[in-house]
Amino acid sequence: QLAPYTADETSPGQVSGTHVAGIGDIKLIGSYQGFLPTHNLGVQFGVKLPTGHYGGQTDGGTFVGHPTTFHSGPGTGESLDSSLQAGTGSTDLIVGAYYFQLVSQDFDLFASGQFQAAVRERMNRPGADYRPGNQASASLGLRYEAHANWVPQLQLNLLRRSADQGAFADTPDTAGTVAYLSPGISASLSRNLQFYAFVQLPVYSHL
């Protein structure tokens, strides 16, 4: 049974601080939409590469990888949780699909889904292992396309993540489901440049 929260747990003397900066894990994704003559159905295949700094700290104090550490507070010198590092140290496969369809002269509807799972982990030794949880996302949206250069839209975004695994995993705190209502707009600034802006408003959370 967990002890009840007290304000002493977040007093200035009990809070450690750090700063994470740098390149994270790079995703390379390709798409194909030649299934239908209208080209409005597509699939995606991709890979996430372990290009970001990753790592953790064993119970004996040994660092694995190149983790970011705390710079202040009682945890100074200790590794930040593996799930909060710039990278995960894993190679992930990504698959997805998307579809869009006109529903009237000025509106079109679109839907997309994507799944990501780690298939190879660099931190894989007993007592010093870490595998990020699988991720699944889905989006459903409506676009108003009466204007050629700017398009208001409204999206519903769902994200589900399973728990991280391994000795470096914060298993109880890394799984959950969230949903956002996301109004936004896209605009053509030039022939080869587009601008996107969205505001994500949380409507459901189970973490």
Protein backbone atom coordinates (compact mmCIF):
# COMPACT_ATOMS: atom_id res chain seq x y z
CA GLN A 1 0.00 0.00 0.00
CA LEU A 2 1.34 3.43 -0.95
CA ALA A 3 1.91 5.99 1.78
CA PRO A 4 -0.31 9.09 1.57
CA TYR A 5 1.17 12.17 -0.07
CA THR A 6 2.57 14.91 2.15
CA ALA A 7 3.75 18.39 1.22
CA ASP A 8 7.24 17.54 2.54
CA GLU A 9 7.78 15.32 -0.52
CA THR A 10 7.84 18.35 -2.84
CA SER A 11 9.53 20.85 -0.55
CA PRO A 12 12.53 22.67 -2.13
CA GLY A 13 15.00 20.43 -0.31
CA GLN A 14 13.43 17.27 -1.73
CA VAL A 15 13.24 18.27 -5.42
CA SER A 16 16.08 17.47 -7.82
CA GLY A 17 16.60 19.40 -11.04
CA THR A 18 18.17 18.82 -14.44
CA HIS A 19 17.99 19.91 -18.07
CA VAL A 20 17.66 17.62 -21.08
CA ALA A 21 18.84 19.01 -24.42
CA GLY A 22 20.10 17.62 -27.71
CA ILE A 23 18.94 15.47 -30.58
CA GLY A 24 16.37 12.83 -29.70
CA ASP A 25 15.57 9.60 -31.51
CA ILE A 26 15.05 10.09 -35.24
CA LYS A 27 12.02 8.63 -37.02
CA LEU A 28 12.12 7.73 -40.71
CA ILE A 29 8.67 7.07 -42.17
CA GLY A 30 7.64 6.31 -45.73
CA SER A 31 4.10 6.18 -47.09
CA TYR A 32 2.29 4.63 -50.05
CA GLN A 33 -1.18 5.64 -51.26
CA GLY A 34 -1.59 3.91 -54.60
CA PHE A 35 -4.28 1.44 -53.56
CA LEU A 36 -7.21 3.48 -54.90
CA PRO A 37 -7.54 5.67 -58.04
CA THR A 38 -8.42 8.59 -55.75
CA HIS A 39 -5.19 8.09 -53.71
CA ASN A 40 -7.05 8.80 -50.48
CA LEU A 41 -6.01 5.59 -48.68
CA GLY A 42 -2.44 5.13 -47.57
CA VAL A 43 -0.15 3.02 -45.40
CA GLN A 44 3.01 3.95 -43.54
CA PHE A 45 6.10 1.97 -42.63
CA GLY A 46 9.00 3.35 -40.65
CA VAL A 47 11.70 2.95 -38.07
CA LYS A 48 12.80 4.87 -34.99
CA LEU A 49 16.56 4.89 -34.53
CA PRO A 50 18.42 5.21 -31.18
CA THR A 51 20.15 8.50 -32.03
CA GLY A 52 19.35 10.33 -28.78
CA HIS A 53 21.33 10.06 -25.55
CA TYR A 54 19.98 7.22 -23.43
CA GLY A 55 20.92 5.36 -20.28
CA GLY A 56 20.24 4.49 -16.69
CA GLN A 57 21.89 3.67 -13.39
CA THR A 58 22.09 0.27 -11.72
CA ASP A 59 21.35 -0.33 -8.04
CA GLY A 60 25.12 -0.44 -7.51
CA GLY A 61 25.55 3.05 -8.97
CA THR A 62 27.02 2.03 -12.34
CA PHE A 63 25.97 4.14 -15.29
CA VAL A 64 24.85 2.40 -18.48
CA GLY A 65 24.86 4.32 -21.76
CA HIS A 66 25.19 8.11 -21.58
CA PRO A 67 22.37 9.25 -19.31
CA THR A 68 21.53 12.79 -18.30
CA THR A 69 22.02 13.23 -14.55
CA PHE A 70 20.46 15.53 -11.97
CA HIS A 71 22.34 18.79 -11.45
CA SER A 72 20.73 19.94 -8.22
CA GLY A 73 18.86 18.67 -5.19
CA PRO A 74 19.26 15.45 -3.22
CA GLY A 75 19.59 13.43 -6.45
CA THR A 76 22.62 15.36 -7.74
CA GLY A 77 24.83 13.09 -9.80
CA GLU A 78 22.21 10.35 -10.15
CA SER A 79 20.70 9.32 -13.48
CA LEU A 80 17.40 10.71 -14.66
CA ASP A 81 14.81 7.98 -15.28
CA SER A 82 15.41 6.13 -18.55
CA SER A 83 11.94 7.07 -19.80
CA LEU A 84 12.81 10.78 -19.45
CA GLN A 85 16.10 10.69 -21.35
CA ALA A 86 16.38 12.26 -24.81
CA GLY A 87 16.42 8.75 -26.35
CA THR A 88 15.28 5.26 -25.40
CA GLY A 89 18.23 3.23 -26.72
CA SER A 90 15.85 1.11 -28.78
CA THR A 91 15.16 0.52 -32.45
CA ASP A 92 11.41 0.60 -33.06
CA LEU A 93 9.28 -0.44 -36.02
CA ILE A 94 6.38 1.81 -37.01
CA VAL A 95 3.30 0.91 -39.06
CA GLY A 96 0.29 3.06 -39.81
CA ALA A 97 -2.58 3.85 -42.14
CA TYR A 98 -4.63 6.91 -43.09
CA TYR A 99 -7.75 7.74 -45.06
CA PHE A 100 -9.49 10.95 -46.10
CA GLN A 101 -12.79 11.58 -47.87
CA LEU A 102 -14.83 14.57 -49.01
CA VAL A 103 -18.14 14.76 -47.13
CA SER A 104 -19.40 17.95 -48.80
CA GLN A 105 -18.15 20.68 -51.10
CA ASP A 106 -16.24 22.41 -48.30
CA PHE A 107 -15.55 19.69 -45.72
CA ASP A 108 -13.45 16.56 -45.71
CA LEU A 109 -13.05 13.89 -43.05
CA PHE A 110 -9.80 12.11 -42.27
CA ALA A 111 -8.68 9.30 -40.00
CA SER A 112 -5.27 7.85 -39.20
CA GLY A 113 -3.70 5.29 -36.91
CA GLN A 114 -0.16 4.30 -36.02
CA PHE A 115 1.54 1.60 -33.95
CA GLN A 116 5.14 1.64 -32.68
CA ALA A 117 7.02 -1.16 -30.90
CA ALA A 118 10.65 -1.69 -29.90
CA VAL A 119 12.32 -4.66 -31.62
CA ARG A 120 15.90 -4.19 -30.41
CA GLU A 121 17.26 -2.62 -27.21
CA ARG A 122 20.81 -1.48 -26.50
CA MET A 123 20.22 -1.74 -22.76
CA ASN A 124 19.61 -5.49 -22.59
CA ARG A 125 21.80 -6.88 -19.81
CA PRO A 126 20.14 -8.49 -16.77
CA GLY A 127 19.78 -5.88 -14.04
CA ALA A 128 20.52 -3.09 -16.53
CA ASP A 129 17.83 -3.49 -19.17
CA TYR A 130 15.14 -1.20 -20.53
CA ARG A 131 12.43 -1.58 -23.17
CA PRO A 132 10.00 1.29 -23.84
CA GLY A 133 6.32 0.40 -23.94
CA ASN A 134 4.43 -0.03 -27.19
CA GLN A 135 2.54 3.00 -28.45
CA ALA A 136 -0.70 3.16 -30.43
CA SER A 137 -2.29 6.39 -31.65
CA ALA A 138 -5.41 7.27 -33.62
CA SER A 139 -6.78 10.55 -34.94
CA LEU A 140 -10.11 11.55 -36.41
CA GLY A 141 -10.58 14.99 -37.89
CA LEU A 142 -12.69 17.36 -39.95
CA ARG A 143 -11.25 20.04 -42.25
CA TYR A 144 -12.97 23.10 -43.70
CA GLU A 145 -11.48 23.64 -47.16
CA ALA A 146 -13.47 26.52 -48.60
CA HIS A 147 -10.29 28.63 -48.65
CA ALA A 148 -7.30 27.46 -50.67
CA ASN A 149 -4.60 29.10 -48.53
CA TRP A 150 -5.84 28.44 -45.00
CA VAL A 151 -7.69 25.43 -43.62
CA PRO A 152 -9.27 25.34 -40.13
CA GLN A 153 -9.64 21.86 -38.69
CA LEU A 154 -10.70 19.97 -35.60
CA GLN A 155 -9.13 16.71 -34.47
CA LEU A 156 -9.73 14.07 -31.82
CA ASN A 157 -6.40 12.45 -30.86
CA LEU A 158 -6.08 9.23 -28.85
CA LEU A 159 -2.82 7.84 -27.49
CA ARG A 160 -2.34 4.51 -25.70
CA ARG A 161 0.99 3.43 -24.25
CA SER A 162 1.82 0.16 -22.52
CA ALA A 163 4.20 0.05 -19.55
CA ASP A 164 7.97 0.18 -19.95
CA GLN A 165 9.79 -3.02 -19.04
CA GLY A 166 13.15 -3.84 -17.46
CA ALA A 167 15.26 -2.99 -14.42
CA PHE A 168 15.49 0.67 -15.48
CA ALA A 169 11.76 1.00 -16.13
CA ASP A 170 9.38 3.01 -13.98
CA THR A 171 6.73 0.43 -14.80
CA PRO A 172 3.77 1.74 -12.70
CA ASP A 173 4.03 5.29 -14.08
CA THR A 174 4.62 4.76 -17.81
CA ALA A 175 1.37 3.21 -19.04
CA GLY A 176 -1.86 4.98 -19.80
CA THR A 177 -4.39 6.39 -22.24
CA VAL A 178 -5.03 10.04 -23.06
CA ALA A 179 -7.41 11.82 -25.44
CA TYR A 180 -7.20 15.37 -26.76
CA LEU A 181 -9.56 17.64 -28.67
CA SER A 182 -7.31 19.65 -30.99
CA PRO A 183 -8.57 22.70 -32.89
CA GLY A 184 -6.04 24.10 -35.33
CA ILE A 185 -5.24 25.63 -38.67
CA SER A 186 -2.88 25.06 -41.58
CA ALA A 187 -1.83 27.81 -43.96
CA SER A 188 0.20 28.04 -47.15
CA LEU A 189 2.89 30.67 -46.62
CA SER A 190 4.42 30.09 -50.05
CA ARG A 191 4.44 27.49 -52.79
CA ASN A 192 6.82 25.23 -50.83
CA LEU A 193 6.14 26.28 -47.24
CA GLN A 194 3.18 25.47 -45.00
CA PHE A 195 2.41 26.50 -41.42
CA TYR A 196 0.53 24.36 -38.87
CA ALA A 197 -0.74 25.32 -35.43
CA PHE A 198 -2.83 23.25 -33.00
CA VAL A 199 -3.99 23.54 -29.40
CA GLN A 200 -4.38 20.21 -27.59
CA LEU A 201 -7.14 20.29 -24.98
CA PRO A 202 -7.17 17.19 -22.72
CA VAL A 203 -10.60 15.55 -22.55
CA TYR A 204 -9.70 12.16 -21.06
CA SER A 205 -6.80 10.76 -19.09
CA HIS A 206 -6.20 7.38 -17.47
CA LEU A 207 -2.59 7.23 -16.30
